Coordinates of C-alpha atoms (C1' of nucleotides) in Angstrom, one line a residue:
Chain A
X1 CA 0.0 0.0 0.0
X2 CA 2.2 2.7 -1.3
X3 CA 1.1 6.3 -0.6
X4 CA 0.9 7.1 -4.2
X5 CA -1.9 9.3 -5.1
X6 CA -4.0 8.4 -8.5
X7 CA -3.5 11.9 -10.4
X8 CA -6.6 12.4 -12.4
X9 CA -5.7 11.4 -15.9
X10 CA -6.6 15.0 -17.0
X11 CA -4.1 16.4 -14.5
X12 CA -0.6 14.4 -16.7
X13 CA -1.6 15.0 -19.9
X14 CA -2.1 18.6 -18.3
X15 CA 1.2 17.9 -17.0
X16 CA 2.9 16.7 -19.8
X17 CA 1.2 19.2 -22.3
X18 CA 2.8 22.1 -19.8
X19 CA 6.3 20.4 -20.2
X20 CA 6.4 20.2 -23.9
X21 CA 5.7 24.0 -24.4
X22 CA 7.8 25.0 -21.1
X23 CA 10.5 23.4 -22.7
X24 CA 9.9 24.9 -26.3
X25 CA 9.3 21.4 -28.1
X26 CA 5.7 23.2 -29.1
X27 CA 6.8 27.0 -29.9
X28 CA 3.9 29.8 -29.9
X29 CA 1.5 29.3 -32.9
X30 CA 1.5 25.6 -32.9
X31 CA -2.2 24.2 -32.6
X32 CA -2.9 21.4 -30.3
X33 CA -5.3 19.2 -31.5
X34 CA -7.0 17.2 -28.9
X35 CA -7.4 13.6 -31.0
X36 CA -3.4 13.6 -31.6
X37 CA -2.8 14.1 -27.5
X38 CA -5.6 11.5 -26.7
X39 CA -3.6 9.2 -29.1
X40 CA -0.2 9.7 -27.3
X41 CA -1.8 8.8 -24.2
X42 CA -4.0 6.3 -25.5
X43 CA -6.9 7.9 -23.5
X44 CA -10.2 9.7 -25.0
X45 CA -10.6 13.5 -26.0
X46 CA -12.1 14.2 -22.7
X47 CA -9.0 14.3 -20.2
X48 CA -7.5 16.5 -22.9
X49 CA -10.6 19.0 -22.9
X50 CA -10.2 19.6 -19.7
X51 CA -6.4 19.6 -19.0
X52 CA -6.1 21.9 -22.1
X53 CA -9.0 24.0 -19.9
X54 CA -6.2 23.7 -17.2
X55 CA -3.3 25.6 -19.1
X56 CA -5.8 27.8 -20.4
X57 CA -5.7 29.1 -16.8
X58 CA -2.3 28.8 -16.6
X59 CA -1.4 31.3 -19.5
X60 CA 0.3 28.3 -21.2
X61 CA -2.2 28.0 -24.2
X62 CA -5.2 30.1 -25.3
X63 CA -8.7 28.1 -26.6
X64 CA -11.2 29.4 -29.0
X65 CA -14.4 28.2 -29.5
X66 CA -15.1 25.8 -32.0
X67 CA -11.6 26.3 -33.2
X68 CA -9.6 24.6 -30.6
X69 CA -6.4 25.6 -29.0
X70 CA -3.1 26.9 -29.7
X71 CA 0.3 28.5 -28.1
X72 CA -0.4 31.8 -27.7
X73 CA 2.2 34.3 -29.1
X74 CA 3.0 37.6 -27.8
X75 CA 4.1 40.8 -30.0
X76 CA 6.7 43.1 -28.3
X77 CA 4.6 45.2 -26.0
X78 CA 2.4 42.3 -24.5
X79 CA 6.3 40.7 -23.2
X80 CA 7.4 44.0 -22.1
X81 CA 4.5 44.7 -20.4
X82 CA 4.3 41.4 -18.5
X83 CA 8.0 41.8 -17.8
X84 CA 6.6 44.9 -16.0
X85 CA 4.0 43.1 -14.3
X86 CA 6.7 40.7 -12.7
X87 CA 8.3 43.6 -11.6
X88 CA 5.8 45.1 -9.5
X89 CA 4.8 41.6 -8.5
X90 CA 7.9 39.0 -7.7
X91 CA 9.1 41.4 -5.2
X92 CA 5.6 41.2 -3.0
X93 CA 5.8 37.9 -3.1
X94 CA 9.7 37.9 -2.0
X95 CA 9.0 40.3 0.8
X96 CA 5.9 37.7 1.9
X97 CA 8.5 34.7 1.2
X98 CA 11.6 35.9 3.2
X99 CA 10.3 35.9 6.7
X100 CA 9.4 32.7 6.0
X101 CA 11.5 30.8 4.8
X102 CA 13.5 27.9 6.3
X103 CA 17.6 27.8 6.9
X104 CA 17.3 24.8 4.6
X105 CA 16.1 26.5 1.7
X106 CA 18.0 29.2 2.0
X107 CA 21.1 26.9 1.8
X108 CA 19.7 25.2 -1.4
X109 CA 19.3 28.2 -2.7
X110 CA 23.0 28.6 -2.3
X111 CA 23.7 25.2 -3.9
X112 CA 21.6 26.2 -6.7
X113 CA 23.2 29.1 -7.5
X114 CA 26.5 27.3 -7.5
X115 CA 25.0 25.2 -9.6
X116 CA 24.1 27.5 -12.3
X117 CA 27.6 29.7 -12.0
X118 CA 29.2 25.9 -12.7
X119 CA 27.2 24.9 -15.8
X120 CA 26.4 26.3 -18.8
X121 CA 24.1 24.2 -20.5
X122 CA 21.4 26.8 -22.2
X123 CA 18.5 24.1 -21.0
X124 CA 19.7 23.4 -17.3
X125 CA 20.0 27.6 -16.4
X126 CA 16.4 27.8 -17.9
X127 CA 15.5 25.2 -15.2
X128 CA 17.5 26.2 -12.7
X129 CA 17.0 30.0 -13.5
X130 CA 13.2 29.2 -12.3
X131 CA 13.9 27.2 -9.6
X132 CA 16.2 29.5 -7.9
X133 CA 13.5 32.6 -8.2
X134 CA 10.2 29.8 -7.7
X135 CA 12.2 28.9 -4.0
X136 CA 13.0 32.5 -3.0
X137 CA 8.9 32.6 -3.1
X138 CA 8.3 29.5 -1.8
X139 CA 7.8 30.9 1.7
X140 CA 5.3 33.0 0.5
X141 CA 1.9 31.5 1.6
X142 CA -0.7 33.0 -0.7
X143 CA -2.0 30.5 -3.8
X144 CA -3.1 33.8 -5.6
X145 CA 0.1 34.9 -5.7
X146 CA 2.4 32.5 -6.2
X147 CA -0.1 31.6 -8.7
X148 CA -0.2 34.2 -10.6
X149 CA 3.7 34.6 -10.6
X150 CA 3.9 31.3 -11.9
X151 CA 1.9 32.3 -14.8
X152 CA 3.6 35.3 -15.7
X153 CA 6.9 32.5 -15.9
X154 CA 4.5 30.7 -17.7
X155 CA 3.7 33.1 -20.5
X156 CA 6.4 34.8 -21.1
X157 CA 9.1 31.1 -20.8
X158 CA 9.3 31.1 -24.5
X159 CA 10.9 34.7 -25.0
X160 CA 13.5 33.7 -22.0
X161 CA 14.6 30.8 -23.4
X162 CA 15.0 32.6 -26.9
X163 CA 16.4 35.5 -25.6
X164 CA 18.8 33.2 -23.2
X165 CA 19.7 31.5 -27.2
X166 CA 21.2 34.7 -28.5
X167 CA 22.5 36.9 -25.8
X168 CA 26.1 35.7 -24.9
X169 CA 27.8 34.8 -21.9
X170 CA 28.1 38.0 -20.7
X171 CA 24.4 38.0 -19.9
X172 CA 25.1 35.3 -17.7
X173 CA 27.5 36.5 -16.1
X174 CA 25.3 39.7 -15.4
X175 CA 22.5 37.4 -13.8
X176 CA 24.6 35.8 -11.9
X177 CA 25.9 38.8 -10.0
X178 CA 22.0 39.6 -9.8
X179 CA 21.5 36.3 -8.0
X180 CA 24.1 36.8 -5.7
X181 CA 22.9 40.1 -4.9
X182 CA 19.4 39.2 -3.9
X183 CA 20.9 35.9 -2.4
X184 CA 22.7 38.2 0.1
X185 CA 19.8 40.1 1.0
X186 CA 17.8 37.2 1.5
X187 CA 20.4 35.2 3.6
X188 CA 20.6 38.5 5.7
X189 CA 16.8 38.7 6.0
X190 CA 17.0 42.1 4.5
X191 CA 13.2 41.8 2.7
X192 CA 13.6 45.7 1.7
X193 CA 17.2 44.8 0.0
X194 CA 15.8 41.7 -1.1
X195 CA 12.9 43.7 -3.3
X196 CA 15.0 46.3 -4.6
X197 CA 17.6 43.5 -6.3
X198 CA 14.7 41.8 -7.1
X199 CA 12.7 44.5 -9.0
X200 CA 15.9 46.2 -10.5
X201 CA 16.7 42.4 -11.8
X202 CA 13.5 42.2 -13.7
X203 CA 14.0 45.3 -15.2
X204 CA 17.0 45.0 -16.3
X205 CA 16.2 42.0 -18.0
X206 CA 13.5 43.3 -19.6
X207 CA 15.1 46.5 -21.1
X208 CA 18.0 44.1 -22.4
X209 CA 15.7 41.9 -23.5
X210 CA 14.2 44.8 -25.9
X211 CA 17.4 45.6 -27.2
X212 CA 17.1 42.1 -29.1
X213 CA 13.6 42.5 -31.1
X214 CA 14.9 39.5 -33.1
X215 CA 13.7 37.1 -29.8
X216 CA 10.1 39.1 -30.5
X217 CA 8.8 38.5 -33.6
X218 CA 7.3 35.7 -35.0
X219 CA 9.3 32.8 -33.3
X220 CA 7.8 29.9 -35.5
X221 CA 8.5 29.9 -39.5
X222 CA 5.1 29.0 -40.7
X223 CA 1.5 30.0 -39.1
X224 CA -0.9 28.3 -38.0
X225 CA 1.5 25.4 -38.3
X226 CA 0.7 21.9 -36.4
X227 CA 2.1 20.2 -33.7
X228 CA 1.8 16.9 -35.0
X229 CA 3.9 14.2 -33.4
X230 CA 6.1 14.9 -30.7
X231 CA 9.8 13.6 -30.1
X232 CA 8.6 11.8 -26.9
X233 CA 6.4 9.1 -27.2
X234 CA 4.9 9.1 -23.4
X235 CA 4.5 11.7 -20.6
X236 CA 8.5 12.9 -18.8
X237 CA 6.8 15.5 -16.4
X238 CA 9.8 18.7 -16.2
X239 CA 8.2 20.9 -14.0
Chain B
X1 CA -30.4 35.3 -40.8
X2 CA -29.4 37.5 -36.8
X3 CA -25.5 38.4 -36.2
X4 CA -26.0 36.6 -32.8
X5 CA -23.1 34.4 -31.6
X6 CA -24.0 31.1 -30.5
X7 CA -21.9 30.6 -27.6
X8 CA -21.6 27.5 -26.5
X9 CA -22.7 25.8 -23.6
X10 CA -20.2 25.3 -21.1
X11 CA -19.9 29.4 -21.8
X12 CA -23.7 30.1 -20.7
X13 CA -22.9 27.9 -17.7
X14 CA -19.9 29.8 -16.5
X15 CA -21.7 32.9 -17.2
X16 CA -25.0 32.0 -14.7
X17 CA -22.8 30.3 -12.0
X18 CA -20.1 33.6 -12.1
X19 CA -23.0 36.2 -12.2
X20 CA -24.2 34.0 -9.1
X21 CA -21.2 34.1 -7.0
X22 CA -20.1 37.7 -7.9
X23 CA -23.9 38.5 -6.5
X24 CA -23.7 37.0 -3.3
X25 CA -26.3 34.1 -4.4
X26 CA -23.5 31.7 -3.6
X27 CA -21.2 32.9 -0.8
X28 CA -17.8 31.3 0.0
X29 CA -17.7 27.8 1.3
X30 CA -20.6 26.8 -1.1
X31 CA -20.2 23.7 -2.7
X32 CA -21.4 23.4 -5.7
X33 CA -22.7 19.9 -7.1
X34 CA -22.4 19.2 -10.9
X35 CA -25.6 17.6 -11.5
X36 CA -27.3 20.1 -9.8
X37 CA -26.3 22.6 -12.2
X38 CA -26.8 20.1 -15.1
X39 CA -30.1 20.1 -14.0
X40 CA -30.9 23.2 -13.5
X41 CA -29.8 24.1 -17.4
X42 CA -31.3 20.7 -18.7
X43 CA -27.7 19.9 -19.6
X44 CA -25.8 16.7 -19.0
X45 CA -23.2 17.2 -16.7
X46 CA -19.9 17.6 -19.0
X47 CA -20.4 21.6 -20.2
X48 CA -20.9 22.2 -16.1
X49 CA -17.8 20.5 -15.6
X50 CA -16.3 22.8 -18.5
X51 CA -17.8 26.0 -17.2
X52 CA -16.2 25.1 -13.5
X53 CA -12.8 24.8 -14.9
X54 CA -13.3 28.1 -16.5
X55 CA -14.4 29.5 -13.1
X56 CA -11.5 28.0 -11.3
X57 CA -9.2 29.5 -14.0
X58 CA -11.1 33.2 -13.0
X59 CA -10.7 32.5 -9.3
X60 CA -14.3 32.0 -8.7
X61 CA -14.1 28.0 -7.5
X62 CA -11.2 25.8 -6.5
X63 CA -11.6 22.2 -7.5
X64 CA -10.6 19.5 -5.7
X65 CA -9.8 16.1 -7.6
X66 CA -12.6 13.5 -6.6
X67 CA -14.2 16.2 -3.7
X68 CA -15.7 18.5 -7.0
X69 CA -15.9 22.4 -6.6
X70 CA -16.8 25.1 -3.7
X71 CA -16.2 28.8 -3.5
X72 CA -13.2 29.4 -1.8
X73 CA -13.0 31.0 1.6
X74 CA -10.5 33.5 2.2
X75 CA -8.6 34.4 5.7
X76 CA -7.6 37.9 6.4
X77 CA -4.4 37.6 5.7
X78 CA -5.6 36.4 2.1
X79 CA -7.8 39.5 1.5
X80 CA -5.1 41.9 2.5
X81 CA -2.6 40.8 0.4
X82 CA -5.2 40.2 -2.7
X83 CA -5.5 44.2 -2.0
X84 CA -2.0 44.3 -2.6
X85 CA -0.9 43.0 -5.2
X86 CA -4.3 44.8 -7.0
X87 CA -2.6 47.9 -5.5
X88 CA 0.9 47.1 -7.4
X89 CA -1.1 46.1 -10.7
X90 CA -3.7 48.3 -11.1
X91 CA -2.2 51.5 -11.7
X92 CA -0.1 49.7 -14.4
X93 CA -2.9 49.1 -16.5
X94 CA -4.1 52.6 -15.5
X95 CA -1.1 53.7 -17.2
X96 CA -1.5 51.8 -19.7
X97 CA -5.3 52.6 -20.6
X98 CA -4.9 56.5 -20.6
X99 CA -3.2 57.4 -23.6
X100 CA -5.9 54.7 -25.2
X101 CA -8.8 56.1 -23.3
X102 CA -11.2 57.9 -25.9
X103 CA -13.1 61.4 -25.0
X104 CA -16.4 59.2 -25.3
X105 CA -15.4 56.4 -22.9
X106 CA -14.2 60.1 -20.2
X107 CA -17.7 61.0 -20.5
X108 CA -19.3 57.8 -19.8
X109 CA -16.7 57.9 -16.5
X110 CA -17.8 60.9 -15.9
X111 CA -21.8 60.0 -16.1
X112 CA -21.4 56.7 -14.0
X113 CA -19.5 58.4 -11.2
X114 CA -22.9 60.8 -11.2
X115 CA -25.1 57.6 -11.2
X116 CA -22.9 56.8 -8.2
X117 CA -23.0 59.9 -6.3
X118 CA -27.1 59.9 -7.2
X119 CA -27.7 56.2 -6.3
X120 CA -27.6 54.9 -2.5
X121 CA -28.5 50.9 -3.1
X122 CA -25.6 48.9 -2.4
X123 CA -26.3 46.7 -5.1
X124 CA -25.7 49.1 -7.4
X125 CA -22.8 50.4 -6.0
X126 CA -21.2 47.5 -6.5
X127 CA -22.0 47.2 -9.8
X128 CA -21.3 50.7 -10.7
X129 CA -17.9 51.3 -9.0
X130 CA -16.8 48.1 -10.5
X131 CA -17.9 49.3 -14.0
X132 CA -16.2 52.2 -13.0
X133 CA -12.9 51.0 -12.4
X134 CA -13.2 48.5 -15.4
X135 CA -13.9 51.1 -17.6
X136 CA -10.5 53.1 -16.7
X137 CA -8.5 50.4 -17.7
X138 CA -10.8 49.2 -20.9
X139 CA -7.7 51.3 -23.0
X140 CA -5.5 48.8 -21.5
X141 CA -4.3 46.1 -24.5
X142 CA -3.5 43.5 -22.5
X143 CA -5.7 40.5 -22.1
X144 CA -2.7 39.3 -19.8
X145 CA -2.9 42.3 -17.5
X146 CA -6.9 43.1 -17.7
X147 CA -7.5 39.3 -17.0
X148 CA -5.3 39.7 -14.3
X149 CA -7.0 42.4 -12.5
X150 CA -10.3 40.9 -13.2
X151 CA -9.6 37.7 -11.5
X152 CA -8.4 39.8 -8.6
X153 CA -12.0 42.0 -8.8
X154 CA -13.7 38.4 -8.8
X155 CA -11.7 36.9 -5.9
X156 CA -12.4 39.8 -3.7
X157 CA -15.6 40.5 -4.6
X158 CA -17.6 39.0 -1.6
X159 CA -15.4 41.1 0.8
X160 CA -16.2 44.1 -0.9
X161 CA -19.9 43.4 -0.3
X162 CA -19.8 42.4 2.9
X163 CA -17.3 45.8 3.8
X164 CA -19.5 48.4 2.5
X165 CA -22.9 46.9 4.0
X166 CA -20.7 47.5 7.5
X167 CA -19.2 50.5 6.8
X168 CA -22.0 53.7 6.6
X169 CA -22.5 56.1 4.0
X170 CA -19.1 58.2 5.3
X171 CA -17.1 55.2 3.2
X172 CA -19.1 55.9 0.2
X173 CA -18.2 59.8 0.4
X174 CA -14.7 58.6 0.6
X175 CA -15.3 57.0 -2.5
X176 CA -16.5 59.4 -4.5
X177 CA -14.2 61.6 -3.4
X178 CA -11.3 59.4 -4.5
X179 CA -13.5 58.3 -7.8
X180 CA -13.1 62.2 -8.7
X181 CA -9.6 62.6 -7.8
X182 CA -8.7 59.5 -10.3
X183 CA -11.4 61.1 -12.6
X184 CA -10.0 64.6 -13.0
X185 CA -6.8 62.8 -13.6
X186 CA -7.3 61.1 -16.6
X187 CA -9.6 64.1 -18.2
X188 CA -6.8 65.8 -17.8
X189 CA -4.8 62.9 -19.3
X190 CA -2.3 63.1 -16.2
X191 CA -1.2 59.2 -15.9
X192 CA 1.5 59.8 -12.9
X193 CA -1.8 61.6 -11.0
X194 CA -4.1 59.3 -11.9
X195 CA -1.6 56.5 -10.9
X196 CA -1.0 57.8 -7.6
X197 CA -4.3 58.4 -7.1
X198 CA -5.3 55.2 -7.8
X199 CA -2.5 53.6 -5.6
X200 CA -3.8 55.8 -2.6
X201 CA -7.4 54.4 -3.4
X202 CA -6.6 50.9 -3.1
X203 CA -4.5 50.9 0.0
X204 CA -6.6 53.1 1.9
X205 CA -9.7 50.8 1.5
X206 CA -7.1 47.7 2.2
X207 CA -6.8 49.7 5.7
X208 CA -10.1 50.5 5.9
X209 CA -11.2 46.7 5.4
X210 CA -9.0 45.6 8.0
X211 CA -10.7 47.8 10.7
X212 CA -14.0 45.4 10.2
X213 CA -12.1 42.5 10.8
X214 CA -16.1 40.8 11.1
X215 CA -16.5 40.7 7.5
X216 CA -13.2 38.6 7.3
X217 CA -13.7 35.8 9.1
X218 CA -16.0 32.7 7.8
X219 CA -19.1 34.3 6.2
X220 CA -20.7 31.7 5.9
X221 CA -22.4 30.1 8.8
X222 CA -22.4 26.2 8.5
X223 CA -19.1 25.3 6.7
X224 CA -19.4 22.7 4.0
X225 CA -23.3 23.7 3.0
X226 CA -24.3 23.2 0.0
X227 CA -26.2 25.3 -2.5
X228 CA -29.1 23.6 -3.6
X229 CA -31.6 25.5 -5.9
X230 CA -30.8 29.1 -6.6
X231 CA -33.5 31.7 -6.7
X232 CA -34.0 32.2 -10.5
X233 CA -33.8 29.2 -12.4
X234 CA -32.6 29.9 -16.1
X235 CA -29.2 32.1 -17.0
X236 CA -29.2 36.2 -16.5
X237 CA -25.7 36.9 -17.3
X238 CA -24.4 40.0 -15.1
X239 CA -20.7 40.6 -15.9
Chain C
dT1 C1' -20.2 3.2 25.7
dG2 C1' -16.7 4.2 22.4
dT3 C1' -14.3 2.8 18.3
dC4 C1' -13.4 0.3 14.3
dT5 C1' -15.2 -1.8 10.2
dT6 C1' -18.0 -2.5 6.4
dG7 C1' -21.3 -1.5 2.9
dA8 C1' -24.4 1.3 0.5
dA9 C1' -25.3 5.8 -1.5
dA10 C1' -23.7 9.9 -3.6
dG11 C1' -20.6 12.2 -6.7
dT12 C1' -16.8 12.9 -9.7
dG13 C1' -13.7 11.0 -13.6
dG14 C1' -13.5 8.8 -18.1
dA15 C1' -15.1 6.3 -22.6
dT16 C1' -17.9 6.0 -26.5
dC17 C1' -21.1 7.8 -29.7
dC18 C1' -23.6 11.6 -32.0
dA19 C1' -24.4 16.6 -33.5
dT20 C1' -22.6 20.9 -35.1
dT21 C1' -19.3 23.9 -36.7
dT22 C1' -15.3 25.1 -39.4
dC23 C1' -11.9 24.6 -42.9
dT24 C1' -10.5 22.8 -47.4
dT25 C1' -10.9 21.7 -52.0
dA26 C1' -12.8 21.1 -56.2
dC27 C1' -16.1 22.6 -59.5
dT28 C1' -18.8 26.0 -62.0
dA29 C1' -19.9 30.4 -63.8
dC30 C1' -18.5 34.7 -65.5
Chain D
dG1 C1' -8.0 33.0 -65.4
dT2 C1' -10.3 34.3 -61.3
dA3 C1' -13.8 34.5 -58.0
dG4 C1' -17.7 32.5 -55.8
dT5 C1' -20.0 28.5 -54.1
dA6 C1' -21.1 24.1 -52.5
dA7 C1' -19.9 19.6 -50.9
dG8 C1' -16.9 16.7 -48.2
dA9 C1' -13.5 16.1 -44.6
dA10 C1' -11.8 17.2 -40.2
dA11 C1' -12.1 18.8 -35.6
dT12 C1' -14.6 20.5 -31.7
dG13 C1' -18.9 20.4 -28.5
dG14 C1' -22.3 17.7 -26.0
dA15 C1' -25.2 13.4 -24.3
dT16 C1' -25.3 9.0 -22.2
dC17 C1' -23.4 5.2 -19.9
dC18 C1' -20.0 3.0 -16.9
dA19 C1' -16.1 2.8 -13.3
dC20 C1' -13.9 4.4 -9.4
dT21 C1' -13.4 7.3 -5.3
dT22 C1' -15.2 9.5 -1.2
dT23 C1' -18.4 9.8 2.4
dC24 C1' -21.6 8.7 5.8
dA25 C1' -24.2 5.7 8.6
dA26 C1' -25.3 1.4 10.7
dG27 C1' -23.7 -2.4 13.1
dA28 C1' -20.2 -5.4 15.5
dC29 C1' -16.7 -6.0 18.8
dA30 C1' -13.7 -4.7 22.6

DNA sequence: TGTCTTGAAAGTGGATCCATTTCTTACTAC
DNA sequence: GTAGTAAGAAATGGATCCACTTTCAAGACA
């Protein structure tokens, strides 16, 4: 008698639906169409109504009636204004976190950041990038917010990752310093610190991230193009 | 041959069951039974299903896997912060809406903040300050950042009922004199004022809100009840 | 008498089948 | 040759039936 919960069929292919665009194997534009992901898991259309209902809420895709669902994609001004939105957001929710959070986690966020300053693998500081900001929340008690944090990541994850593709290593490096910066404050219990790093991080990132409108147009080569079979035959949950 | 839109079902649904909560019909801790909806539309119980996930993705409901939907409850703590973060956000897409903002839609402000300052039911109040603020951010482009604040609106919109039938006609002064600050603002197309303004609003009813600390704690009086039949019995969308 | 167990009832989750809408393509008329 | 139209294909939306989980109450046993 393990203590394995039964996740609702609806909540993996929800599950690995959100890991396929996190990751960018679907890029904004594709369709989904819900007979191909009710093949893959070898389940009906229904889970897939509702777990594509599910990211809906999430930001991650956008549904139309009668027309189905796609990858939303986002012109210049809707990422710059989101970056802006995580800006007056992600330090409220650091300011809640800090007080609360554990010794422990503060350490791992140490080891993460070591982590990331040791590898450079494009794919493991996108993950690792998140995790590091998703823990310095984590003490942050509110559902609303954390939630709707997570959807702002959410949204905007493609335009990271392609503006992570072409900005060099110096951009790195810059992050890093950033981390470090807010990981001071935090291990200090400075909240006020904490914030300012936080919010001056953001922006930063988003006015750099303007200086490369190349990362902003139109990220997939043809419209309205269709996410037929995927790499992966079966669910690998990322997030 | 009409233009009408046939909106689906699952759309109606969501429409009925969110005019129902955001009225009071349904107040937090509610549960809300599928096939009593299905009913209650001569559905079957799949588009209910659909509408809650839409609701859930609004704020309205929180699902629970196998334990079905109930409006969620919020603690004081919750509602404070809610006001918080709508404090951070909402003068963004105040900025944002101004320069948009057309001379028509100033006047219509202008002529619901009269129906404000002439009316004295609550019900309307509530309708008409929302419409109010709605309507000074309907310039705003952003689905991201308008559905945002909505979902904020909707999470918080029992609290705000049960504050203003506590709080005397003195708080509703205070609004309207506020409304006309923000008001003058953007007639005179001043964003920073209007922004600061705005910001000012919001915290001070936060602070205000937290005086009545008996409209914060469980509003409803058995926990776990369940709605059974609602007053009307067909759809009479609100929002 | 209190607690644990068991079984029935209620309710949600999922599969299959059918209806309706939308998109595509081929054909016709100008 | 092009544009408009209609028919067929494809995909989504909804209804009904079945399976599984949760819950509650009644009864048995310590």
């Amino acid at each position: 008698m393990t203590s394995e919960v039964q996740l609702a069929m609806s909540t993996q292919v929800a599950a690995h639906l959100r890991a396929q665009i996190l990751s960018g194997t679907m890029p904004p534009g594709d369709r989904i169409r819900q007979e191909v992901v009710a093949e893959q898991f070898g389940t009906s259309r229904l889970p897939v109504r509702e777990a594509l209902r599910m990211l809906a809420a999430e930001g991650l895709v956008e549904l139309e009636p009668n027309k189905g669902a796609r990858i939303p994609r986002l012109d210049e001004h809707e990422v710059s204004l989101l970056y802006t939105m995580r800006e007056r957001l992600e330090p409220l929710a650091l300011i809640e976190s800090i007080p609360h959070l554990t010794d422990e986690q503060i350490d791992e966020l140490r080891l993460i950041q070591l982590r990331i300053e040791a590898d450079t693998e494009l794919r493991d500081f996108l993950v690792l990038d998140r995790e590091f900001h998703m823990l310095t929340y984590s003490g942050c008690d509110s559902e609303h917010l954390l939630g709707t944090v997570r959807r702002f990541w959410n949204t905007t994850q493609h335009y990271r990752r392609a503006f992570m593709e072409v900005s060099g290593p110096r951009r790195m490096w810059i992050v890093n310093a950033e981390h470090n910066l807010i990981l001071d404050a935090i291990e200090r219990r400075d909240a006020e610190d904490a914030e300012r790093y936080l919010a001056g991080h953001i922006r930063r990132t988003r006015i750099e991230l303007l200086r490369h409108p190349e990362v902003l147009v139109a990220p997939s080569t043809a419209p309205h193009r269709t996410a037929r079979s995927t790499a992966s035959g079966g669910p690998q949950p990322l997030d």
